[in-house]
């Protein structure tokens, strides 16, 4: 019998559809798990393995809520998803987390993103053409301990609000000689995918953060993964 340690599923949520997402996870899970939801909504779940973190702050974007969820994670492995897609049942395949293509990767971080995102690369601007072959780890997943050991205890750099945090995670791992790994056959169902317009509103902010982090990184390759630069969001 294979060993199936629990998985922490981390979900930032601002939509009532989170109930459908949780029910979907319950219907497809193949191992024990916990769900941690960070939300400003006043919600309650019938499932006893769902923990709600009340987020009353005006946090635009998903990065802060995801990191807050991770701090509550109690399981050997985690994966991140959102409240407007239905994850694939293979996301619960523990063997994909532990098979040989991850065993040599000290970061033990991979992606369960949908197929289109697997080929996505870090967007380029200004003098950053050198990084355009780094594939983005959308919806990161992996070993909980590796986040504490190698990523300052956060999944995403806390400077970011939303989209460019994926870029920095992917580039940081890639720079340290560990190619991003993608779990096969985990394509998500996008039937509920209605993007929050706030996501687009923080794109320019995150681009500024990314440039600042890269400038510091160029001058000091040993900077902490969670390095923060004070840039005011307009």
Short mmCIF file of N, CA, C and O in Angstrom, two decimals, residues 79-177:
data_model
loop_
_atom_site.label_atom_id
_atom_site.label_comp_id
_atom_site.label_asym_id
_atom_site.label_seq_id
_atom_site.Cartn_x
_atom_site.Cartn_y
_atom_site.Cartn_z
N UNK A 79 -0.73 22.32 -2.18
CA UNK A 79 -0.84 22.96 -3.48
C UNK A 79 -1.79 24.15 -3.39
O UNK A 79 -2.62 24.23 -2.50
N UNK A 80 -1.56 25.08 -4.30
CA UNK A 80 -2.33 26.32 -4.35
C UNK A 80 -3.33 26.24 -5.49
O UNK A 80 -3.01 25.77 -6.59
N UNK A 81 -4.54 26.67 -5.23
CA UNK A 81 -5.51 26.82 -6.30
C UNK A 81 -6.32 28.08 -6.02
O UNK A 81 -6.01 28.83 -5.09
N UNK A 82 -7.32 28.34 -6.83
CA UNK A 82 -8.11 29.54 -6.63
C UNK A 82 -9.59 29.19 -6.65
O UNK A 82 -9.96 28.02 -6.78
N UNK A 83 -10.43 30.20 -6.50
CA UNK A 83 -11.86 29.93 -6.31
C UNK A 83 -12.66 30.03 -7.60
O UNK A 83 -13.90 30.12 -7.55
N UNK A 84 -11.97 30.01 -8.75
CA UNK A 84 -12.73 30.04 -9.99
C UNK A 84 -12.31 28.98 -11.00
O UNK A 84 -12.61 29.08 -12.18
N UNK A 85 -11.61 27.95 -10.53
CA UNK A 85 -11.31 26.80 -11.39
C UNK A 85 -11.58 25.51 -10.61
O UNK A 85 -11.58 25.50 -9.38
N UNK A 86 -11.80 24.44 -11.33
CA UNK A 86 -11.99 23.11 -10.74
C UNK A 86 -10.72 22.31 -10.98
O UNK A 86 -10.34 22.08 -12.13
N UNK A 87 -10.06 21.89 -9.93
CA UNK A 87 -8.79 21.18 -10.08
C UNK A 87 -9.01 19.76 -10.57
O UNK A 87 -10.10 19.18 -10.42
N UNK A 88 -7.97 19.18 -11.13
CA UNK A 88 -8.01 17.83 -11.66
C UNK A 88 -7.74 16.84 -10.54
O UNK A 88 -6.98 17.11 -9.60
N UNK A 89 -8.31 15.65 -10.63
CA UNK A 89 -8.13 14.64 -9.59
C UNK A 89 -6.68 14.21 -9.45
O UNK A 89 -6.26 13.76 -8.37
N UNK A 90 -5.89 14.32 -10.51
CA UNK A 90 -4.48 13.91 -10.42
C UNK A 90 -3.65 14.83 -9.54
O UNK A 90 -2.50 14.52 -9.24
N UNK A 91 -4.22 15.96 -9.15
CA UNK A 91 -3.52 16.83 -8.20
C UNK A 91 -3.31 16.13 -6.86
O UNK A 91 -2.48 16.56 -6.05
N UNK A 92 -4.06 15.07 -6.62
CA UNK A 92 -3.93 14.32 -5.37
C UNK A 92 -2.99 13.12 -5.51
O UNK A 92 -2.89 12.32 -4.58
N UNK A 93 -2.34 12.99 -6.64
CA UNK A 93 -1.44 11.87 -6.85
C UNK A 93 -0.10 12.14 -6.18
O UNK A 93 0.78 12.79 -6.73
N UNK A 94 0.04 11.63 -4.95
CA UNK A 94 1.24 11.89 -4.16
C UNK A 94 2.50 11.43 -4.88
O UNK A 94 3.57 12.03 -4.75
N UNK A 95 2.39 10.38 -5.65
CA UNK A 95 3.57 9.87 -6.35
C UNK A 95 4.16 10.93 -7.28
O UNK A 95 5.37 10.95 -7.50
N UNK A 96 3.32 11.80 -7.81
CA UNK A 96 3.83 12.86 -8.68
C UNK A 96 4.65 13.88 -7.91
O UNK A 96 5.52 14.54 -8.46
N UNK A 97 4.38 14.02 -6.61
CA UNK A 97 5.16 14.93 -5.78
C UNK A 97 6.52 14.33 -5.44
O UNK A 97 7.47 15.06 -5.18
N UNK A 98 6.61 13.02 -5.39
CA UNK A 98 7.78 12.37 -4.82
C UNK A 98 8.59 11.55 -5.81
O UNK A 98 9.62 11.00 -5.45
N UNK A 99 8.14 11.45 -7.06
CA UNK A 99 8.84 10.61 -8.04
C UNK A 99 10.22 11.20 -8.37
O UNK A 99 10.57 12.28 -7.93
N UNK A 100 10.97 10.48 -9.19
CA UNK A 100 12.38 10.79 -9.41
C UNK A 100 12.62 12.19 -9.95
O UNK A 100 13.64 12.81 -9.66
N UNK A 101 11.69 12.73 -10.75
CA UNK A 101 11.97 14.05 -11.33
C UNK A 101 11.93 15.16 -10.29
O UNK A 101 12.31 16.29 -10.57
N UNK A 102 11.48 14.86 -9.07
CA UNK A 102 11.54 15.83 -7.98
C UNK A 102 12.60 15.47 -6.95
O UNK A 102 13.00 16.32 -6.18
N UNK A 103 13.06 14.23 -6.95
CA UNK A 103 13.94 13.78 -5.88
C UNK A 103 15.26 14.53 -5.86
O UNK A 103 15.87 14.70 -4.80
N UNK A 104 15.73 15.00 -7.02
CA UNK A 104 16.99 15.71 -7.07
C UNK A 104 16.81 17.22 -6.95
O UNK A 104 17.78 17.97 -6.97
N UNK A 105 15.59 17.66 -6.79
CA UNK A 105 15.29 19.08 -6.71
C UNK A 105 15.12 19.46 -5.24
O UNK A 105 14.10 19.14 -4.63
N UNK A 106 16.11 20.13 -4.68
CA UNK A 106 16.06 20.41 -3.25
C UNK A 106 14.88 21.30 -2.87
O UNK A 106 14.44 21.31 -1.72
N UNK A 107 14.35 22.06 -3.84
CA UNK A 107 13.23 22.93 -3.54
C UNK A 107 11.92 22.17 -3.47
O UNK A 107 10.96 22.62 -2.86
N UNK A 108 11.85 21.03 -4.14
CA UNK A 108 10.64 20.20 -4.13
C UNK A 108 9.40 21.03 -4.45
O UNK A 108 8.36 20.91 -3.81
N UNK A 109 9.52 21.92 -5.42
CA UNK A 109 8.40 22.74 -5.85
C UNK A 109 8.08 22.42 -7.30
O UNK A 109 8.97 22.27 -8.13
N UNK A 110 6.80 22.26 -7.60
CA UNK A 110 6.39 21.99 -8.98
C UNK A 110 5.15 22.82 -9.28
O UNK A 110 4.82 23.75 -8.55
N UNK A 111 4.48 22.51 -10.37
CA UNK A 111 3.29 23.25 -10.76
C UNK A 111 2.17 22.30 -11.10
O UNK A 111 2.40 21.26 -11.72
N UNK A 112 0.95 22.65 -10.70
CA UNK A 112 -0.23 21.89 -11.12
C UNK A 112 -1.09 22.75 -12.02
O UNK A 112 -2.29 22.58 -12.12
N UNK A 113 -0.48 23.74 -12.66
CA UNK A 113 -1.23 24.66 -13.51
C UNK A 113 -1.83 23.97 -14.71
O UNK A 113 -1.43 22.87 -15.09
N UNK A 114 -2.79 24.61 -15.33
CA UNK A 114 -3.39 24.05 -16.52
C UNK A 114 -2.40 24.10 -17.67
O UNK A 114 -1.42 24.82 -17.65
N UNK A 115 -2.65 23.32 -18.69
CA UNK A 115 -1.64 23.06 -19.72
C UNK A 115 -1.13 24.31 -20.41
O UNK A 115 0.05 24.43 -20.70
N UNK A 116 -2.00 25.26 -20.68
CA UNK A 116 -1.55 26.45 -21.37
C UNK A 116 -0.46 27.18 -20.59
O UNK A 116 0.43 27.79 -21.16
N UNK A 117 -0.56 27.12 -19.28
CA UNK A 117 0.40 27.84 -18.44
C UNK A 117 1.74 27.13 -18.38
O UNK A 117 2.74 27.73 -18.03
N UNK A 118 1.77 25.84 -18.73
CA UNK A 118 3.03 25.11 -18.64
C UNK A 118 4.08 25.67 -19.59
O UNK A 118 5.27 25.55 -19.33
N UNK A 119 3.65 26.25 -20.68
CA UNK A 119 4.62 26.79 -21.63
C UNK A 119 4.87 28.28 -21.44
O UNK A 119 5.65 28.87 -22.17
N UNK A 120 4.21 28.88 -20.47
CA UNK A 120 4.35 30.32 -20.26
C UNK A 120 5.75 30.65 -19.75
O UNK A 120 6.35 29.90 -18.99
N UNK A 121 6.26 31.80 -20.18
CA UNK A 121 7.57 32.23 -19.71
C UNK A 121 7.45 33.58 -19.03
O UNK A 121 6.46 34.29 -19.18
N UNK A 122 8.48 33.90 -18.26
CA UNK A 122 8.49 35.18 -17.56
C UNK A 122 8.40 36.31 -18.58
O UNK A 122 9.18 36.35 -19.54
N UNK A 123 7.44 37.22 -18.44
CA UNK A 123 7.35 38.32 -19.40
C UNK A 123 8.58 39.20 -19.37
O UNK A 123 9.24 39.33 -18.32
N UNK A 124 8.91 39.76 -20.49
CA UNK A 124 10.13 40.56 -20.57
C UNK A 124 9.80 42.04 -20.74
O UNK A 124 8.79 42.41 -21.31
N UNK A 125 10.66 42.85 -20.20
CA UNK A 125 10.56 44.29 -20.37
C UNK A 125 11.92 44.87 -20.06
O UNK A 125 12.69 44.34 -19.26
N UNK A 126 12.27 45.96 -20.73
CA UNK A 126 13.55 46.60 -20.47
C UNK A 126 14.72 45.67 -20.73
O UNK A 126 14.85 45.08 -21.79
N UNK A 127 15.57 45.51 -19.74
CA UNK A 127 16.79 44.73 -19.90
C UNK A 127 16.70 43.30 -19.42
O UNK A 127 17.71 42.70 -19.10
N UNK A 128 15.49 42.74 -19.38
CA UNK A 128 15.34 41.42 -18.78
C UNK A 128 15.11 40.31 -19.80
O UNK A 128 14.52 39.28 -19.50
N UNK A 129 15.60 40.53 -21.02
CA UNK A 129 15.42 39.51 -22.05
C UNK A 129 16.09 38.20 -21.68
O UNK A 129 15.71 37.13 -22.14
N UNK A 130 17.09 38.27 -20.81
CA UNK A 130 17.85 37.07 -20.45
C UNK A 130 17.01 36.03 -19.71
O UNK A 130 17.41 34.87 -19.60
N UNK A 131 15.88 36.42 -19.18
CA UNK A 131 15.11 35.48 -18.37
C UNK A 131 13.88 34.94 -19.09
O UNK A 131 13.05 34.26 -18.50
N UNK A 132 13.75 35.22 -20.38
CA UNK A 132 12.49 34.87 -21.03
C UNK A 132 12.32 33.39 -21.33
O UNK A 132 11.32 32.98 -21.86
N UNK A 133 13.29 32.57 -20.97
CA UNK A 133 13.14 31.13 -21.15
C UNK A 133 12.81 30.40 -19.85
O UNK A 133 12.83 29.18 -19.79
N UNK A 134 12.55 31.15 -18.80
CA UNK A 134 12.17 30.55 -17.52
C UNK A 134 10.68 30.26 -17.52
O UNK A 134 9.87 31.16 -17.67
N UNK A 135 10.32 29.02 -17.37
CA UNK A 135 8.90 28.65 -17.39
C UNK A 135 8.27 28.93 -16.03
O UNK A 135 8.87 28.70 -14.99
N UNK A 136 7.06 29.42 -16.08
CA UNK A 136 6.40 29.89 -14.86
C UNK A 136 5.72 28.74 -14.11
O UNK A 136 5.02 27.93 -14.71
N UNK A 137 5.90 28.72 -12.80
CA UNK A 137 5.23 27.73 -11.95
C UNK A 137 3.87 28.29 -11.52
O UNK A 137 3.73 28.88 -10.46
N UNK A 138 2.89 28.13 -12.35
CA UNK A 138 1.55 28.57 -11.98
C UNK A 138 0.92 27.55 -11.03
O UNK A 138 1.14 26.35 -11.17
N UNK A 139 0.17 28.02 -10.07
CA UNK A 139 -0.42 27.15 -9.04
C UNK A 139 0.64 26.22 -8.45
O UNK A 139 0.58 25.00 -8.63
N UNK A 140 1.61 26.77 -7.73
CA UNK A 140 2.70 25.94 -7.21
C UNK A 140 2.22 24.88 -6.23
O UNK A 140 1.21 25.04 -5.55
N UNK A 141 2.99 23.81 -6.18
CA UNK A 141 2.70 22.68 -5.30
C UNK A 141 4.02 22.06 -4.89
O UNK A 141 5.05 22.28 -5.52
N UNK A 142 4.01 21.29 -3.81
CA UNK A 142 5.24 20.61 -3.45
C UNK A 142 5.38 20.31 -1.99
O UNK A 142 4.40 20.22 -1.25
N UNK A 143 6.63 20.19 -1.56
CA UNK A 143 6.97 19.85 -0.18
C UNK A 143 6.84 21.07 0.71
O UNK A 143 7.44 22.11 0.45
N UNK A 144 6.06 20.94 1.77
CA UNK A 144 5.90 22.05 2.71
C UNK A 144 7.23 22.43 3.35
O UNK A 144 7.56 23.61 3.48
N UNK A 145 8.03 21.44 3.72
CA UNK A 145 9.30 21.71 4.39
C UNK A 145 10.26 22.48 3.51
O UNK A 145 11.02 23.32 3.99
N UNK A 146 10.23 22.23 2.20
CA UNK A 146 11.16 22.92 1.32
C UNK A 146 10.89 24.42 1.28
O UNK A 146 11.80 25.22 1.05
N UNK A 147 9.64 24.82 1.49
CA UNK A 147 9.32 26.25 1.52
C UNK A 147 9.98 26.90 2.72
O UNK A 147 10.52 28.01 2.63
N UNK A 148 9.97 26.19 3.86
CA UNK A 148 10.65 26.72 5.04
C UNK A 148 12.16 26.68 4.89
O UNK A 148 12.87 27.59 5.33
N UNK A 149 12.67 25.64 4.25
CA UNK A 149 14.11 25.48 4.14
C UNK A 149 14.75 26.42 3.13
O UNK A 149 15.88 26.88 3.33
N UNK A 150 14.05 26.74 2.04
CA UNK A 150 14.69 27.43 0.92
C UNK A 150 13.99 28.70 0.45
O UNK A 150 14.58 29.46 -0.31
N UNK A 151 12.75 28.94 0.88
CA UNK A 151 12.01 30.09 0.38
C UNK A 151 11.55 31.01 1.51
O UNK A 151 10.51 31.66 1.41
N UNK A 152 12.31 31.07 2.58
CA UNK A 152 12.02 31.99 3.69
C UNK A 152 10.65 31.77 4.31
O UNK A 152 10.08 32.68 4.92
N UNK A 153 10.10 30.57 4.15
CA UNK A 153 8.84 30.25 4.81
C UNK A 153 7.60 30.81 4.15
O UNK A 153 6.52 30.80 4.74
N UNK A 154 7.75 31.31 2.90
CA UNK A 154 6.59 31.80 2.17
C UNK A 154 6.60 31.18 0.77
O UNK A 154 7.66 30.93 0.21
N UNK A 155 5.42 30.94 0.22
CA UNK A 155 5.36 30.42 -1.14
C UNK A 155 5.72 31.53 -2.13
O UNK A 155 6.46 31.32 -3.08
N UNK A 156 5.18 32.73 -1.87
CA UNK A 156 5.43 33.85 -2.77
C UNK A 156 6.10 34.99 -2.03
O UNK A 156 5.77 35.27 -0.87
N UNK A 157 7.01 35.69 -2.70
CA UNK A 157 7.62 36.89 -2.16
C UNK A 157 6.53 37.86 -1.74
O UNK A 157 5.66 38.22 -2.53
N UNK A 158 6.57 38.29 -0.49
CA UNK A 158 5.51 39.11 0.07
C UNK A 158 5.43 40.52 -0.48
O UNK A 158 4.51 41.27 -0.12
N UNK A 159 6.38 40.91 -1.34
CA UNK A 159 6.32 42.24 -1.95
C UNK A 159 5.22 42.35 -2.98
O UNK A 159 4.70 43.44 -3.23
N UNK A 160 4.87 41.22 -3.59
CA UNK A 160 3.95 41.23 -4.72
C UNK A 160 2.50 41.19 -4.27
O UNK A 160 2.18 40.82 -3.15
N UNK A 161 1.64 41.58 -5.20
CA UNK A 161 0.20 41.50 -4.99
C UNK A 161 -0.39 40.28 -5.70
O UNK A 161 -1.27 39.61 -5.17
N UNK A 162 0.09 40.02 -6.94
CA UNK A 162 -0.57 38.97 -7.71
C UNK A 162 0.37 38.33 -8.73
O UNK A 162 1.26 37.59 -8.36
N UNK A 163 0.27 38.68 -9.98
CA UNK A 163 0.75 37.86 -11.06
C UNK A 163 2.26 37.67 -11.13
O UNK A 163 2.74 36.57 -11.41
N UNK A 164 3.04 38.71 -10.89
CA UNK A 164 4.48 38.58 -11.07
C UNK A 164 5.16 37.77 -9.97
O UNK A 164 6.34 37.44 -10.07
N UNK A 165 4.44 37.44 -8.93
CA UNK A 165 5.01 36.58 -7.89
C UNK A 165 5.36 35.21 -8.45
O UNK A 165 6.35 34.60 -8.04
N UNK A 166 4.56 34.70 -9.39
CA UNK A 166 4.88 33.45 -10.08
C UNK A 166 6.22 33.57 -10.79
O UNK A 166 7.03 32.65 -10.81
N UNK A 167 6.46 34.72 -11.40
CA UNK A 167 7.69 34.94 -12.16
C UNK A 167 8.91 34.86 -11.25
O UNK A 167 9.92 34.23 -11.59
N UNK A 168 8.82 35.54 -10.11
CA UNK A 168 9.97 35.56 -9.21
C UNK A 168 10.23 34.17 -8.61
O UNK A 168 11.38 33.74 -8.52
N UNK A 169 9.19 33.45 -8.22
CA UNK A 169 9.35 32.09 -7.72
C UNK A 169 10.06 31.23 -8.76
O UNK A 169 11.04 30.54 -8.45
N UNK A 170 9.59 31.29 -9.99
CA UNK A 170 10.17 30.46 -11.05
C UNK A 170 11.61 30.86 -11.34
O UNK A 170 12.48 30.00 -11.49
N UNK A 171 11.86 32.15 -11.42
CA UNK A 171 13.21 32.60 -11.74
C UNK A 171 14.19 32.27 -10.62
O UNK A 171 15.32 31.86 -10.86
N UNK A 172 13.77 32.45 -9.38
CA UNK A 172 14.63 32.18 -8.23
C UNK A 172 15.05 30.71 -8.20
O UNK A 172 16.22 30.38 -8.01
N UNK A 173 14.09 29.82 -8.41
CA UNK A 173 14.40 28.39 -8.43
C UNK A 173 15.29 28.06 -9.63
O UNK A 173 16.26 27.32 -9.51
N UNK A 174 14.95 28.64 -10.78
CA UNK A 174 15.73 28.37 -11.98
C UNK A 174 17.18 28.85 -11.82
O UNK A 174 18.13 28.16 -12.22
N UNK A 175 17.38 30.01 -11.20
CA UNK A 175 18.72 30.55 -11.01
C UNK A 175 19.58 29.61 -10.15
O UNK A 175 20.77 29.47 -10.36
N UNK A 176 18.93 28.96 -9.19
CA UNK A 176 19.67 28.06 -8.30
C UNK A 176 19.86 26.67 -8.92
O UNK A 176 20.14 25.71 -8.21
N UNK A 177 19.69 26.60 -10.22
CA UNK A 177 20.00 25.38 -10.95
C UNK A 177 18.95 24.31 -10.88
O UNK A 177 19.22 23.13 -11.15
#
